[in-house]
Amino acid sequence: MFRTYLPVPTVWRATVHVAVLRIYSHIISIIRYLPTFYESCRVHRLIIFESLCRRAYPNFASLFHILFICLFTRLVPS
């Protein structure tokens, strides 16, 4: 059995290489952005939790606000 391989033009190979490099650069940028995204999600969840606690227990609203500020300053680097 003889296999015949179609010759791949150089332009196609260059196009594939460029596409692979673009995909690789997108993956790298997403990996670099993930920690920032994770921290922002933690902060947003903390804000929602604090507002729910303040609505559920209005007598302790100032206490929840102080706790929120303490947690927020620990999450977000200065």
Coordinates of C-alpha atoms in Angstrom, one line a residue:
M1 CA 0.0 0.0 0.0
F2 CA 1.3 3.4 -1.0
R3 CA 0.3 6.5 0.9
T4 CA 0.1 9.7 -0.9
Y5 CA 0.6 12.8 1.1
L6 CA -0.7 16.0 -0.3
P7 CA 1.9 18.7 -0.1
V8 CA 0.9 21.4 2.4
P9 CA 1.6 24.9 1.0
T10 CA 3.9 27.1 3.1
V11 CA 1.1 29.7 3.4
W12 CA -1.1 27.2 5.2
R13 CA 1.7 26.2 7.5
A14 CA 2.4 29.8 8.3
T15 CA -1.3 30.5 8.9
V16 CA -1.6 27.5 11.3
H17 CA 1.5 28.6 13.2
V18 CA 0.1 32.1 13.6
A19 CA -3.2 30.7 14.8
V20 CA -1.5 28.5 17.3
L21 CA 0.6 31.4 18.6
R22 CA -2.6 33.5 19.0
I23 CA -4.4 30.8 20.9
Y24 CA -1.3 30.3 23.1
S25 CA -1.1 34.0 23.8
H26 CA -4.9 34.1 24.7
I27 CA -4.4 31.2 27.1
I28 CA -1.5 32.9 28.8
S29 CA -3.5 36.2 29.2
I30 CA -6.4 34.3 30.7
I31 CA -4.1 32.5 33.1
R32 CA -2.6 35.8 34.1
Y33 CA -6.0 37.4 34.7
L34 CA -7.5 34.5 36.8
P35 CA -6.1 35.5 40.2
T36 CA -7.4 39.1 39.8
F37 CA -10.8 37.7 38.7
Y38 CA -10.8 35.4 41.7
E39 CA -10.0 38.2 44.2
S40 CA -12.8 40.4 42.7
C41 CA -15.3 37.6 43.0
R42 CA -14.3 37.2 46.7
V43 CA -14.8 40.9 47.3
H44 CA -18.2 40.9 45.5
R45 CA -19.4 38.0 47.6
L46 CA -18.2 39.7 50.7
I47 CA -20.1 42.9 49.8
I48 CA -23.3 40.9 49.1
F49 CA -22.9 38.9 52.4
E50 CA -22.4 42.2 54.3
S51 CA -25.5 43.8 52.8
L52 CA -27.6 40.6 53.6
C53 CA -26.4 40.6 57.2
R54 CA -27.2 44.3 57.6
R55 CA -30.7 43.8 56.3
A56 CA -31.3 40.6 58.4
Y57 CA -30.0 42.2 61.6
P58 CA -30.5 46.0 61.4
N59 CA -29.5 46.5 65.1
F60 CA -26.0 45.2 64.3
A61 CA -25.5 47.1 61.0
S62 CA -22.6 49.1 62.3
L63 CA -20.9 45.9 63.7
F64 CA -21.3 44.2 60.3
H65 CA -19.9 47.2 58.6
I66 CA -16.8 47.3 60.8
L67 CA -16.2 43.5 60.3
F68 CA -16.7 44.0 56.5
I69 CA -14.1 46.8 56.5
C70 CA -11.6 44.6 58.4
L71 CA -12.1 41.7 56.0
F72 CA -12.0 43.9 52.9
T73 CA -8.7 45.5 53.9
R74 CA -7.2 42.0 54.4
L75 CA -8.5 40.8 51.0
V76 CA -7.3 43.7 48.9
P77 CA -3.6 44.4 49.0
S78 CA -2.6 48.0 49.5

